[in-house]
mmCIF file of C-alpha atoms in Angstrom:
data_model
loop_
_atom_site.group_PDB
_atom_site.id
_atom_site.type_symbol
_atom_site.label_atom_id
_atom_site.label_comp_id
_atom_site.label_asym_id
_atom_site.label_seq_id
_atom_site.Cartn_x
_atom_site.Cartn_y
_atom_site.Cartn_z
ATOM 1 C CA UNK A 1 -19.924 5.082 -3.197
ATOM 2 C CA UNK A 2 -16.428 6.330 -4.359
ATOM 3 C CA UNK A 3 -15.262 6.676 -0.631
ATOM 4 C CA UNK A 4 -16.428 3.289 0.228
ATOM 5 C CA UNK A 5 -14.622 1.841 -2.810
ATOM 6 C CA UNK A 6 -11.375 4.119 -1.948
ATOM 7 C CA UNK A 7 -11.158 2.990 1.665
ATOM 8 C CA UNK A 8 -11.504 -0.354 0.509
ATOM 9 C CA UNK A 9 -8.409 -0.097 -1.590
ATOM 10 C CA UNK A 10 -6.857 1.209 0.944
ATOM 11 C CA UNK A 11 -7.455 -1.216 3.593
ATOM 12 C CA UNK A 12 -6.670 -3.567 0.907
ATOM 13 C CA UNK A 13 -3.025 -2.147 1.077
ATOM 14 C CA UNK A 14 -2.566 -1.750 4.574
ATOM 15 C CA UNK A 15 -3.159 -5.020 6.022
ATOM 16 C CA UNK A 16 -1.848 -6.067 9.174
ATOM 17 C CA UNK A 17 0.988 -8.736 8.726
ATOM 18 C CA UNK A 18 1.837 -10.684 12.177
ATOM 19 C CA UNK A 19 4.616 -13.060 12.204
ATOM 20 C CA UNK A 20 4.905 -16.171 14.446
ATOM 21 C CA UNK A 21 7.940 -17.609 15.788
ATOM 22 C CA UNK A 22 6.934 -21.466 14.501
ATOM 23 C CA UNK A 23 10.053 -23.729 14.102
ATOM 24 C CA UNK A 24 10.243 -27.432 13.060
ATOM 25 C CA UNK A 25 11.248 -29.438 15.825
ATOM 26 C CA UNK A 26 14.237 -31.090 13.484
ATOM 27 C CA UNK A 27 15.758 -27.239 13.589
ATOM 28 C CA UNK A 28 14.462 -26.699 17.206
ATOM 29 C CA UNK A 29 17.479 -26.111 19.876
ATOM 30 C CA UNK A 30 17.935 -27.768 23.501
ATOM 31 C CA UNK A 31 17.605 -24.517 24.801
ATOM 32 C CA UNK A 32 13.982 -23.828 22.667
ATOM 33 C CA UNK A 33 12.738 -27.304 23.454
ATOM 34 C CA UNK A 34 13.447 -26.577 26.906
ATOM 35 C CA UNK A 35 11.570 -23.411 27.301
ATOM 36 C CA UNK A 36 8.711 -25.002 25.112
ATOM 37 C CA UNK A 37 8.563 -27.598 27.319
ATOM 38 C CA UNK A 38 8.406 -25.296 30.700
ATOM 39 C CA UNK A 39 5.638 -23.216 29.195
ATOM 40 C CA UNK A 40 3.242 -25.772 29.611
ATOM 41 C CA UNK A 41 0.830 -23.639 31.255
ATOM 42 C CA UNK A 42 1.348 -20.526 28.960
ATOM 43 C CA UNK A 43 2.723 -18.586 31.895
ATOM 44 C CA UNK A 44 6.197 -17.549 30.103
ATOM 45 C CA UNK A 45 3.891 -16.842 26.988
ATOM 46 C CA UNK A 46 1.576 -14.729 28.902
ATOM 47 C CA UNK A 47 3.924 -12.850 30.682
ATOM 48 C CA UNK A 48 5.848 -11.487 27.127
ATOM 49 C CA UNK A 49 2.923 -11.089 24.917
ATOM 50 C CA UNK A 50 0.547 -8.742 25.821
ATOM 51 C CA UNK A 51 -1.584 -10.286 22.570
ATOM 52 C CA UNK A 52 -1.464 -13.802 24.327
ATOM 53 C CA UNK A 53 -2.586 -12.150 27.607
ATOM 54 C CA UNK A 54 -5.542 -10.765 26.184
ATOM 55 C CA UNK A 55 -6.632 -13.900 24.159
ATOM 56 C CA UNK A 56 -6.831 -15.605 27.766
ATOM 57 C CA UNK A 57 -9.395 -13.301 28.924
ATOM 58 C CA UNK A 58 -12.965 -13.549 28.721
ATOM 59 C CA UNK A 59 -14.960 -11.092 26.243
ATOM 60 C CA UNK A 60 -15.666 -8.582 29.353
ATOM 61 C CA UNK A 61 -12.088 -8.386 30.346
ATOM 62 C CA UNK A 62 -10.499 -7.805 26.798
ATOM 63 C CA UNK A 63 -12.538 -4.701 26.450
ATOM 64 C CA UNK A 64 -11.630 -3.349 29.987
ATOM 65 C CA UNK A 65 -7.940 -4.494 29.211
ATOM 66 C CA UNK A 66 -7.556 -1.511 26.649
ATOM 67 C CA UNK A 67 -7.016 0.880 30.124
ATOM 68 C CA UNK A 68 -4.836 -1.328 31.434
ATOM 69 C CA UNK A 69 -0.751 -0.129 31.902
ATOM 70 C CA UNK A 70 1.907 -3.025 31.306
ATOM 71 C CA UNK A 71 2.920 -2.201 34.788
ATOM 72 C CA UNK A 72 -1.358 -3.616 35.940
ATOM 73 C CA UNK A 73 -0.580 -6.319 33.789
ATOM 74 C CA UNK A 74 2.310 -7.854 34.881
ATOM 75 C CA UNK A 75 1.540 -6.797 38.720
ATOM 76 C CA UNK A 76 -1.891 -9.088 38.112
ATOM 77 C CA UNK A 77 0.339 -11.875 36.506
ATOM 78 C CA UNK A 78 2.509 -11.609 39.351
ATOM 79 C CA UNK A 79 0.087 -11.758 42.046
ATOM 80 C CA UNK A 80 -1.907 -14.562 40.441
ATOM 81 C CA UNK A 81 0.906 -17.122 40.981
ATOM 82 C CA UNK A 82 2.204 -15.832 44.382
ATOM 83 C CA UNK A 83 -0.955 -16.613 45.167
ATOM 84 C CA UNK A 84 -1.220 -20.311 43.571
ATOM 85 C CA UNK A 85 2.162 -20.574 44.821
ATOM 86 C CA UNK A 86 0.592 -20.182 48.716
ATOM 87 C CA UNK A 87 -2.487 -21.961 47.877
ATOM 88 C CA UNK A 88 -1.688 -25.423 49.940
#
């Protein structure tokens, strides 16, 4: 019972803090509104954040992500919208 009660002090302690990049659009920039506004299907967001990638996925997926490289990741990204882009 003490080790439970120790490791949840210590998980207590060591939580995870994850900041977000969240700005009023009164302070928002041209240039941020811009890019905002060209994101509109996530691609940009998908293509930087790994965490945004995997939230996409379905459950299946996220756990076979784990072995995946950044290289696989962006080569998949990559591929997926030559191949809209040649869709007619």
């Amino acid at each position: 019972m003490a080790l439970l009660r120790r490791a949840a002090a210590v998980g207590g302690a060591a939580r995870r803090f994850s900041s977000t990049a969240v700005v009023s659009s009164s302070a928002e920039t041209l240039s941020q509104k811009a890019w905002r506004w060209a994101d509109i299907t996530g691609f940009y967001t998908k293509w930087h954040s790994r965490r945004a990638w995997i939230l996409d996925l379905d459950p299946p997926s996220r756990a076979a992500s784990v072995m995946m490289t950044e290289y696989e990741r962006k080569l998949l990204l990559w591929l997926t919208f030559v191949n809209f882009c040649f869709m007619p």
